[in-house]
mmCIF file of C-alpha atoms in Angstrom:
data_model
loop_
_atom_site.group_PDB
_atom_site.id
_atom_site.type_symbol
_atom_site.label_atom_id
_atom_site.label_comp_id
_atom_site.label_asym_id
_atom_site.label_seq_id
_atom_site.Cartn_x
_atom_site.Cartn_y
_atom_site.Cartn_z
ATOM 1 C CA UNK A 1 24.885 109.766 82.505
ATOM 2 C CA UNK A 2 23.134 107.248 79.866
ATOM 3 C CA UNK A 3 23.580 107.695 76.940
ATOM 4 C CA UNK A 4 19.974 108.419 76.006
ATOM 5 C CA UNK A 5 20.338 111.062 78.408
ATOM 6 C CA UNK A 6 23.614 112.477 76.588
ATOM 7 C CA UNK A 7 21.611 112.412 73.452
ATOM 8 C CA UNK A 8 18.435 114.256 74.425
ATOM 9 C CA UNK A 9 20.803 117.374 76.095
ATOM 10 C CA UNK A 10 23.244 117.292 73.170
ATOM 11 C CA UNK A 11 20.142 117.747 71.368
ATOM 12 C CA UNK A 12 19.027 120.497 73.572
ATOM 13 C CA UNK A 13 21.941 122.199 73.349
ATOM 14 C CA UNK A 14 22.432 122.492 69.292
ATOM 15 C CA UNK A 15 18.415 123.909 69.669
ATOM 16 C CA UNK A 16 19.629 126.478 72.065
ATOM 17 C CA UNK A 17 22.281 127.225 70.189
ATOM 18 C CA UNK A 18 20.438 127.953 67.207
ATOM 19 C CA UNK A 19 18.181 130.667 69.107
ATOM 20 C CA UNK A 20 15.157 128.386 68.497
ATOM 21 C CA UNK A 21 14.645 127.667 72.157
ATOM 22 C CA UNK A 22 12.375 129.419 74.402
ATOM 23 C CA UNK A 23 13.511 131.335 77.176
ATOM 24 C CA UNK A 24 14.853 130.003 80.891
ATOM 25 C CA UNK A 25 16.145 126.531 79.029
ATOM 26 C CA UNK A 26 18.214 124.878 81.876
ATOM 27 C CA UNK A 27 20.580 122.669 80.266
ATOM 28 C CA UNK A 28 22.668 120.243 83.489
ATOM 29 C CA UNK A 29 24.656 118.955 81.431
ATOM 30 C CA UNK A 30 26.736 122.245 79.975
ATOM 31 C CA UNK A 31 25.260 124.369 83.045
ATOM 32 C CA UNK A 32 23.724 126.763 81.137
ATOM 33 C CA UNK A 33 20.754 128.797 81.697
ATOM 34 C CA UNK A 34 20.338 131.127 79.004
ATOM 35 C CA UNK A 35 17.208 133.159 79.170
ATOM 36 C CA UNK A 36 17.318 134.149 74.962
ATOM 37 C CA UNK A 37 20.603 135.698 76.049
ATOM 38 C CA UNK A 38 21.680 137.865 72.406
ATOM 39 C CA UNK A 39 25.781 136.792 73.429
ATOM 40 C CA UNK A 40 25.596 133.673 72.699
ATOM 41 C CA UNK A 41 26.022 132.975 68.990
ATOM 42 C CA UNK A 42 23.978 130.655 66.792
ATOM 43 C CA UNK A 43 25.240 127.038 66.535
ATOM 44 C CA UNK A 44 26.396 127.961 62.519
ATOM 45 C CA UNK A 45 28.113 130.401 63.439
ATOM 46 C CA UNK A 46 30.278 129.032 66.596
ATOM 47 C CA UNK A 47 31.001 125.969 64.569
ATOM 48 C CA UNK A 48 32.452 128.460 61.649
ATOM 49 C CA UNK A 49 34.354 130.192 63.938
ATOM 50 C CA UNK A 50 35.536 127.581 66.766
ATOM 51 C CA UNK A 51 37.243 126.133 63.397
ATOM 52 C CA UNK A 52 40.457 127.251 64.639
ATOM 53 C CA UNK A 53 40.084 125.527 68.020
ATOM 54 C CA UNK A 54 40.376 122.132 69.480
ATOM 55 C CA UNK A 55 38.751 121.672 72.448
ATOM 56 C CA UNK A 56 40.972 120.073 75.152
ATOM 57 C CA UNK A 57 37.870 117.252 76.287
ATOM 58 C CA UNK A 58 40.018 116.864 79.945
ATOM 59 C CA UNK A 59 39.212 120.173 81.567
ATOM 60 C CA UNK A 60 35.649 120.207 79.387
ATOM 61 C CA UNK A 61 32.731 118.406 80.246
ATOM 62 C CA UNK A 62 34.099 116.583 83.018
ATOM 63 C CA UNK A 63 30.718 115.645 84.382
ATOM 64 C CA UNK A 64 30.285 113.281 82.118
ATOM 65 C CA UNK A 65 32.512 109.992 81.122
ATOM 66 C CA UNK A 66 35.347 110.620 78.782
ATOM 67 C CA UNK A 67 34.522 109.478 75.156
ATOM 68 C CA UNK A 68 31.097 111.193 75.460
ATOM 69 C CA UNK A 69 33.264 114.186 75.929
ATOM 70 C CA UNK A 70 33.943 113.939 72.000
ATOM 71 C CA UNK A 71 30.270 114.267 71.553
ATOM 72 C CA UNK A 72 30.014 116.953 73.506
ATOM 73 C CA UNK A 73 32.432 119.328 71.819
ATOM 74 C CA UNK A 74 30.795 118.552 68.379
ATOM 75 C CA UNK A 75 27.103 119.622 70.088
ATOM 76 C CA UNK A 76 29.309 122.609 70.718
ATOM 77 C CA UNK A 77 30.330 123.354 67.382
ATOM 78 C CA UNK A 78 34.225 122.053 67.598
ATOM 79 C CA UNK A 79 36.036 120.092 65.009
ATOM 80 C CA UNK A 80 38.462 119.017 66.377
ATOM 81 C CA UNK A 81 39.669 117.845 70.368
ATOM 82 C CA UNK A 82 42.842 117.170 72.320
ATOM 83 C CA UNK A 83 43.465 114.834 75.211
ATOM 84 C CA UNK A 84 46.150 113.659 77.716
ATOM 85 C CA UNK A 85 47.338 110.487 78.484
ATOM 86 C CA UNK A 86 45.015 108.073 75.850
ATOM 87 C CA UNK A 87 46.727 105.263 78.372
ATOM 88 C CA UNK A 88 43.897 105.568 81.226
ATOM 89 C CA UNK A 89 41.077 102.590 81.054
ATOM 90 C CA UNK A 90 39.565 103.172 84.224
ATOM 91 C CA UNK A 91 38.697 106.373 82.962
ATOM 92 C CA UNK A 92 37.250 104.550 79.880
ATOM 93 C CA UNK A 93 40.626 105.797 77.628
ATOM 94 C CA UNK A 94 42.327 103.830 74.966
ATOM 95 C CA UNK A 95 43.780 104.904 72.008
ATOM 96 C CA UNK A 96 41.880 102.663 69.638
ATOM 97 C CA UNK A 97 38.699 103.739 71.665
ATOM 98 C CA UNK A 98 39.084 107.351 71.167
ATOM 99 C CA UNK A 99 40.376 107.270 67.786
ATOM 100 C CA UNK A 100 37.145 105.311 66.737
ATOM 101 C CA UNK A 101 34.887 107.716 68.241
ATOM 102 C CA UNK A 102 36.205 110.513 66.834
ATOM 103 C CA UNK A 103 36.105 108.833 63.513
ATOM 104 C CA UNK A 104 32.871 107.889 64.480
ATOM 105 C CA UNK A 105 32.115 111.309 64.627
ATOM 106 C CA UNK A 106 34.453 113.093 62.159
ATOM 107 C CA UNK A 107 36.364 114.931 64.663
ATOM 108 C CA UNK A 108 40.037 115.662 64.497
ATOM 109 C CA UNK A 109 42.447 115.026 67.452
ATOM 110 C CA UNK A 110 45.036 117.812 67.036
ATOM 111 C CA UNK A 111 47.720 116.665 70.483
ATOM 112 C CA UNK A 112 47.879 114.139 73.276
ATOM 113 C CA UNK A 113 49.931 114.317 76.702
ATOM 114 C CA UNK A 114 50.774 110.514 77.066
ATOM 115 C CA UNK A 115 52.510 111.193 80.553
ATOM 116 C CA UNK A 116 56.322 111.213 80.282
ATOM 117 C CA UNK A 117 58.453 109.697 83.329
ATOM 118 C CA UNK A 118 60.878 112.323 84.647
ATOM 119 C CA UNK A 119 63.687 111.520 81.875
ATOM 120 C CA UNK A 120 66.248 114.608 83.372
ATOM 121 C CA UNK A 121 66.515 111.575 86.366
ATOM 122 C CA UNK A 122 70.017 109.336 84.448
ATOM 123 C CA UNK A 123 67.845 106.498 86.363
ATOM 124 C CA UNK A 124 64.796 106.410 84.333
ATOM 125 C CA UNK A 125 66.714 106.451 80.717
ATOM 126 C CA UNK A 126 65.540 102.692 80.229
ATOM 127 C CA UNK A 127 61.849 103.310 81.023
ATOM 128 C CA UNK A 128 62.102 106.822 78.940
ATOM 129 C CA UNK A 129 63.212 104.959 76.000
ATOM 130 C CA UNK A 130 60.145 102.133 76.581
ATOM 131 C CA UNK A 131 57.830 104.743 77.057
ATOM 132 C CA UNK A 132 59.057 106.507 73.492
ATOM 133 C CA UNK A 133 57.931 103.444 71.502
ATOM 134 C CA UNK A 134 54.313 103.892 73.751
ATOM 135 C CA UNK A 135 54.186 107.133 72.665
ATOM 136 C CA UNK A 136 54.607 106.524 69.113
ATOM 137 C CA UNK A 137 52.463 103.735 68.696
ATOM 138 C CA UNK A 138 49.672 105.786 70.918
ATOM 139 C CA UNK A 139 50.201 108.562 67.810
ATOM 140 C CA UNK A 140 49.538 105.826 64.831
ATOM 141 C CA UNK A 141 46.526 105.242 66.310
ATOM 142 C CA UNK A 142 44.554 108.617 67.622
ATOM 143 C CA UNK A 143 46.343 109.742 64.198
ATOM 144 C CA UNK A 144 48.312 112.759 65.349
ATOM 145 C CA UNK A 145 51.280 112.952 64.278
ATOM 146 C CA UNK A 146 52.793 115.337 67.346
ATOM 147 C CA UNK A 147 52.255 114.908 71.161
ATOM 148 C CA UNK A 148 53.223 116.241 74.511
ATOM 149 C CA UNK A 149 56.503 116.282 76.709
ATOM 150 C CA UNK A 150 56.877 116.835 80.064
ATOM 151 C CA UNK A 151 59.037 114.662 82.227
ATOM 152 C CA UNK A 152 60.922 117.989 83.717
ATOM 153 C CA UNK A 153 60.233 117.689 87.964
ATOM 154 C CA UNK A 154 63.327 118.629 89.804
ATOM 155 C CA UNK A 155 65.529 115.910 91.002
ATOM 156 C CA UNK A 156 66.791 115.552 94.719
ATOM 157 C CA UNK A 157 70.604 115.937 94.607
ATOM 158 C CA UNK A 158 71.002 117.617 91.391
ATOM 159 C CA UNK A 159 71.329 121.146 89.970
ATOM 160 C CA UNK A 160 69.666 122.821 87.096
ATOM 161 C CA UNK A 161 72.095 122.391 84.676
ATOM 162 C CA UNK A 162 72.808 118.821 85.537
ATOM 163 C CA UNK A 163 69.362 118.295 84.859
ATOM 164 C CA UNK A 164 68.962 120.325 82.054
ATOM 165 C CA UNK A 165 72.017 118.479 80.277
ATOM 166 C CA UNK A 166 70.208 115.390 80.955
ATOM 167 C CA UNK A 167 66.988 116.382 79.422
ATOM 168 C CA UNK A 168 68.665 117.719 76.558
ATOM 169 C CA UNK A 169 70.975 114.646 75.904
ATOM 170 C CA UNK A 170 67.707 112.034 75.923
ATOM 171 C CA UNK A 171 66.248 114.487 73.744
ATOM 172 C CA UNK A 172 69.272 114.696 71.421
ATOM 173 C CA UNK A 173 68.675 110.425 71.772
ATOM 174 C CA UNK A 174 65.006 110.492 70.566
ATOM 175 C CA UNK A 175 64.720 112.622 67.914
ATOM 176 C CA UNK A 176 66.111 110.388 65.264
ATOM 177 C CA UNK A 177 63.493 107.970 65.919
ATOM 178 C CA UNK A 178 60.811 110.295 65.925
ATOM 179 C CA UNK A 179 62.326 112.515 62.819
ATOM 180 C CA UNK A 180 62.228 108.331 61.427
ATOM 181 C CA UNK A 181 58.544 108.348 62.467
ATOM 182 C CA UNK A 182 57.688 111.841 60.656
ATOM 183 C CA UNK A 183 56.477 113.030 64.630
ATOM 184 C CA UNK A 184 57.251 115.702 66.721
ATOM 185 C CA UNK A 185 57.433 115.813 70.724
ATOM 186 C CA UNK A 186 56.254 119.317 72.282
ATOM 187 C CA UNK A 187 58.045 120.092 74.982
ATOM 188 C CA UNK A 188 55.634 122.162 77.642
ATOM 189 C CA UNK A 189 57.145 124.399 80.083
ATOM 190 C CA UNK A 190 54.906 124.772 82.670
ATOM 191 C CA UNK A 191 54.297 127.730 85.076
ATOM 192 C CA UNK A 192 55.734 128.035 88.996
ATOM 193 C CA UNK A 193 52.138 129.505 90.279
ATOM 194 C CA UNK A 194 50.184 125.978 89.920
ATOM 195 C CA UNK A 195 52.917 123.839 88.191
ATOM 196 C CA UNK A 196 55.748 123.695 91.328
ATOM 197 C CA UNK A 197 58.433 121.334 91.512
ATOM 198 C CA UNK A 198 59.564 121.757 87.915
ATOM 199 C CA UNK A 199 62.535 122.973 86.215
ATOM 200 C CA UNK A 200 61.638 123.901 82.813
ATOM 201 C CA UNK A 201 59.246 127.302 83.543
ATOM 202 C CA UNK A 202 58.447 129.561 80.226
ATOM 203 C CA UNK A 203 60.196 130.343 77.190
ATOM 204 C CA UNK A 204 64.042 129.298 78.958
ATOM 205 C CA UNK A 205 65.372 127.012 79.248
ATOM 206 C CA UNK A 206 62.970 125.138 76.716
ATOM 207 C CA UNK A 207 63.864 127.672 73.610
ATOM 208 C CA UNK A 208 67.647 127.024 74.387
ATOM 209 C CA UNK A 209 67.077 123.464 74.762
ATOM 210 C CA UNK A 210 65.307 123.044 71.792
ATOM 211 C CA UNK A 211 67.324 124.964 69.692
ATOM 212 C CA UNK A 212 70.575 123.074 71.117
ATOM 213 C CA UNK A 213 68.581 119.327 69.678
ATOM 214 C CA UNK A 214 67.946 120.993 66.526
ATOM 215 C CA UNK A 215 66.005 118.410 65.217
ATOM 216 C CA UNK A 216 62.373 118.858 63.277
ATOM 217 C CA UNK A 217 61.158 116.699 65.552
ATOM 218 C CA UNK A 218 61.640 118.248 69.037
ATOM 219 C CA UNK A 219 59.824 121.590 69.156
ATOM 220 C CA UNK A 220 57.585 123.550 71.298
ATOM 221 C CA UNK A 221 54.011 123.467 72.869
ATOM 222 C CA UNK A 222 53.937 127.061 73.571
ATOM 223 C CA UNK A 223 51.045 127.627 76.155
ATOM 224 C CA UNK A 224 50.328 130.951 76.493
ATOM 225 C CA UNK A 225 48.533 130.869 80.083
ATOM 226 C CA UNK A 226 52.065 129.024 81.135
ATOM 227 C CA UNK A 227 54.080 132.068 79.463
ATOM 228 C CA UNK A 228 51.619 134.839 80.895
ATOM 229 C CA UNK A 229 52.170 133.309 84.316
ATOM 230 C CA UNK A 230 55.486 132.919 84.013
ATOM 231 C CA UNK A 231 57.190 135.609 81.753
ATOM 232 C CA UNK A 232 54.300 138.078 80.835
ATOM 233 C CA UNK A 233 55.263 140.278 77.278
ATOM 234 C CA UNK A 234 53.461 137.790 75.144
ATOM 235 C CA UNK A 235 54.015 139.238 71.810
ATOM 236 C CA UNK A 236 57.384 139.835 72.182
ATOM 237 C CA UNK A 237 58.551 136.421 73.589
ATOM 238 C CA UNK A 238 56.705 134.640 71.000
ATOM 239 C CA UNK A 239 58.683 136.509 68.307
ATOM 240 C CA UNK A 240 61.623 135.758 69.437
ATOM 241 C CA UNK A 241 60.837 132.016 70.261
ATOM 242 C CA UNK A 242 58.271 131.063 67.018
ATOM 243 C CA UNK A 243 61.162 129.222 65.089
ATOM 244 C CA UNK A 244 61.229 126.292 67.588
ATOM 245 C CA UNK A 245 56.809 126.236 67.845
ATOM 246 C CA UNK A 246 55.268 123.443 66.857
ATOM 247 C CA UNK A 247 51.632 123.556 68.553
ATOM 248 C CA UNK A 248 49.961 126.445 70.482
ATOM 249 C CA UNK A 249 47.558 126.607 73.628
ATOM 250 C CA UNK A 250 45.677 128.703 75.185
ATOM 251 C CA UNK A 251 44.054 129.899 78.194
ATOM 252 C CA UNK A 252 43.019 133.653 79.860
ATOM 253 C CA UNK A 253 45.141 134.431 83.123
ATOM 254 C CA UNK A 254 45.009 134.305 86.077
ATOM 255 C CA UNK A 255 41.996 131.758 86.437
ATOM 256 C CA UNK A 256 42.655 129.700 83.602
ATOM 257 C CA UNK A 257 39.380 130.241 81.872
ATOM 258 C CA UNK A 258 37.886 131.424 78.477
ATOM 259 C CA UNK A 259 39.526 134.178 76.563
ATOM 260 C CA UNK A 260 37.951 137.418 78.130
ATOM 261 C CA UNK A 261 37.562 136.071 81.618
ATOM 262 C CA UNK A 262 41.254 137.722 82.801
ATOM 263 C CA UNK A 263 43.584 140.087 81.776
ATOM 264 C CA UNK A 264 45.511 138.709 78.204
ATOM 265 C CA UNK A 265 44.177 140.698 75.495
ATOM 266 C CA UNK A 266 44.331 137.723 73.323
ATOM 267 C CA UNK A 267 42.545 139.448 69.925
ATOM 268 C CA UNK A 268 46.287 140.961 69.386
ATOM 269 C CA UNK A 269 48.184 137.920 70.371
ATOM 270 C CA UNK A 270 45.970 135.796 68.510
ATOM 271 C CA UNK A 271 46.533 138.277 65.118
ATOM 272 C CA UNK A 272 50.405 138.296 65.737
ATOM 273 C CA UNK A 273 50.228 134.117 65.700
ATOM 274 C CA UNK A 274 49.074 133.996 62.450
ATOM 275 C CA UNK A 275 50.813 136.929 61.012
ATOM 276 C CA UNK A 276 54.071 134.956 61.813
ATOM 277 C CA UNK A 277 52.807 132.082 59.946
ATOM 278 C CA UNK A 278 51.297 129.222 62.650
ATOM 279 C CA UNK A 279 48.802 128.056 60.302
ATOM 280 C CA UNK A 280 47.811 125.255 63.225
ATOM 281 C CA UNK A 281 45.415 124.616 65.377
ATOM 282 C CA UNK A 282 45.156 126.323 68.947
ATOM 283 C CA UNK A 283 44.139 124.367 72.182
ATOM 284 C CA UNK A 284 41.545 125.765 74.169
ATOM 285 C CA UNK A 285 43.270 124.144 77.407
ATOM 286 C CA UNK A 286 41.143 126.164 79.926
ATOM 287 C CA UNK A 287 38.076 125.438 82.451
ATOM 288 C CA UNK A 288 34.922 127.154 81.547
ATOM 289 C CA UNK A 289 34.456 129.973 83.796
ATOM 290 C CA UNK A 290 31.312 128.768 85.637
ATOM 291 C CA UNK A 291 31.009 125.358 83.903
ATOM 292 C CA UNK A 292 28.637 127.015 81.567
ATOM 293 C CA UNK A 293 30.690 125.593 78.189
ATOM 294 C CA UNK A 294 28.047 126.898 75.813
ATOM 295 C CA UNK A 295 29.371 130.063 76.958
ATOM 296 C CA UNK A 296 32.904 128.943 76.718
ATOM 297 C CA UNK A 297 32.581 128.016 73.578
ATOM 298 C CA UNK A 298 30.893 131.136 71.828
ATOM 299 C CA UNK A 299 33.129 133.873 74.054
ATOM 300 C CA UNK A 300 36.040 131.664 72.081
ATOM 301 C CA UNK A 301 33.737 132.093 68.940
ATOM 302 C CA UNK A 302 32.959 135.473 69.666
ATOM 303 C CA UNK A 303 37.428 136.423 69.978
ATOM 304 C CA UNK A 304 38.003 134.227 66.387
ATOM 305 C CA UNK A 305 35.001 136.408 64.787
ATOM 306 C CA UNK A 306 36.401 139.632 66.201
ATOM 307 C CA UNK A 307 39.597 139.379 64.948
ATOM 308 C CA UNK A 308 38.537 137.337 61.617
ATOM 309 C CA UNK A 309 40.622 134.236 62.945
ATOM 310 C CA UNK A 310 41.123 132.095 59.918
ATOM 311 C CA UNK A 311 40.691 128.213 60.085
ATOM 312 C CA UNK A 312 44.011 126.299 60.262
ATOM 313 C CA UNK A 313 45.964 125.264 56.716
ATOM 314 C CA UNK A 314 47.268 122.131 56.220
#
């Protein structure tokens, strides 16, 4: 898409999301078609209320190339984004490239996923350790001072533990440089249902890991659609795991869409976060149900509003 193009439908879609638009407005590029529908809230207030949101631009807007993506979650009323790997330039990604557009466009990036090699292997400790400084430097420039871990598939010929001791140990390894740095690494457990092939699932072994490192600086990215999937009792399991949280995400289960598309009743959970003190941001790591993201966008507006979400403190 040109970026004329990109302009005129961003355009359209602020209009429509003020209510000014006629009826039957088909918009291609957020796949709406909104015929004066009263659920949809005004642009004001979706960009009041999406303030404690950041809009992960990789399962967003995918139709159209990747820094326009930033763009497109301002038209929606965001304030802030987060990406995965920054390290990508066929995909038009580069640090300094999406770090100037966002400042470009006074948008926040809140976490980034810069693709971790599988660091539980003893075999990959050299490239883990040149991939750290990557990391790093990738942080100094997006400006974010925390990103994502990973780096936990299973390993032919080893066991759980074994593994585990050698995740833990590099971990134990980088978190003087980072604590150095004044950064964090998240480490994400994923879920068995769509994640396989992985050792770290939900809130263990992570928690235990984590709180075996003991370091400021190695924490965790607690994704709630990973912890539904794999452990269920939200509330609960984030009580008894919120010391060792550093950054939250989101997403409604089981089809990974917008908040009130499944079965998490995520107006408690979302009260219970902040009454424990996160005062961060939370990333809306899902796929709008339908591709309609204007809809996306205000049901996520609509679930801050009803539970009188406020913005993140810094």
């Amino acid at each position: 898409m040109d970026r004329r193009k990109f302009i005129r439908h961003s355009s359209l879609l602020g209009i429509v999301g003020t209510g000014l638009a006629a009826c039957n407005v088909t918009d291609e590029l957020f796949q709406t078609n909104e015929k004066c529908a009263p659920n949809i809230l005004s642009f004001a207030e979706r960009r009041h209320w999406l303030s404690s949101f950041s809009c992960n631009i990789e399962q967003w807007f995918r139709p159209i190339p990747f820094l326009d993506r930033i763009n497109a979650a301002k038209a929606l009323g965001f304030s802030a984004i987060e990406i995965w790997n920054p390290h990508q330039v066929k995909q038009g990604k580069s640090p300094n490239a999406i770090a100037q557009r966002a400042i470009d466009l006074n948008m926040r990036i809140t976490s980034y996923s810069p693709g971790a090699p599988n660091f539980a292997d003893p075999n990959n400790e050299k490239v883990f350790k040149r991939w750290l400084d990557v990391a790093i430097e990738a942080g100094k420039a997006l400006n974010v001072s925390n990103f994502n871990l990973t780096g936990h598939k299973k390993i032919d010929g080893l066991t759980t533990q074994e593994m585990i001791k050698n995740y833990t140990r590099m971990l134990k390894w980088a978190a003087p440089r980072l604590e150095s740095e004044n950064m964090v690494a998240t480490v994400e457990p994923y879920n068995p249902w769509n994640h396989k092939g992985h050792f770290i699932y939900g809130k263990e072994p992570a928690l235990s890991i984590c709180r075996e490192v003991n370091s400021k600086s190695i924490k965790l990215n607690w994704d709630f659609f990973h912890m539904q999937r794999t452990n269920g009792n939200l509330i609960t399991n984030l009580e008894e795991g919120f010391d060792q949280v550093e950054y939250i995400q989101l997403a409604d289960a089981p089809g990974r869409n917008q908040p009130g598309s499944g079965e998490v009743a995520y107006g408690h959970i979302l009260t219970r976060l902040r009454e424990l003190g996160y005062q961060g941001f939370i990333g809306a790591e899902f796929f709008p149900k339908d591709k309609n993201a204007l809809k996306a966008a205000s049901d996520l507006a609509y679930l801050a509003k009803s539970v009188s979400l406020h913005p993140p403190r810094f």
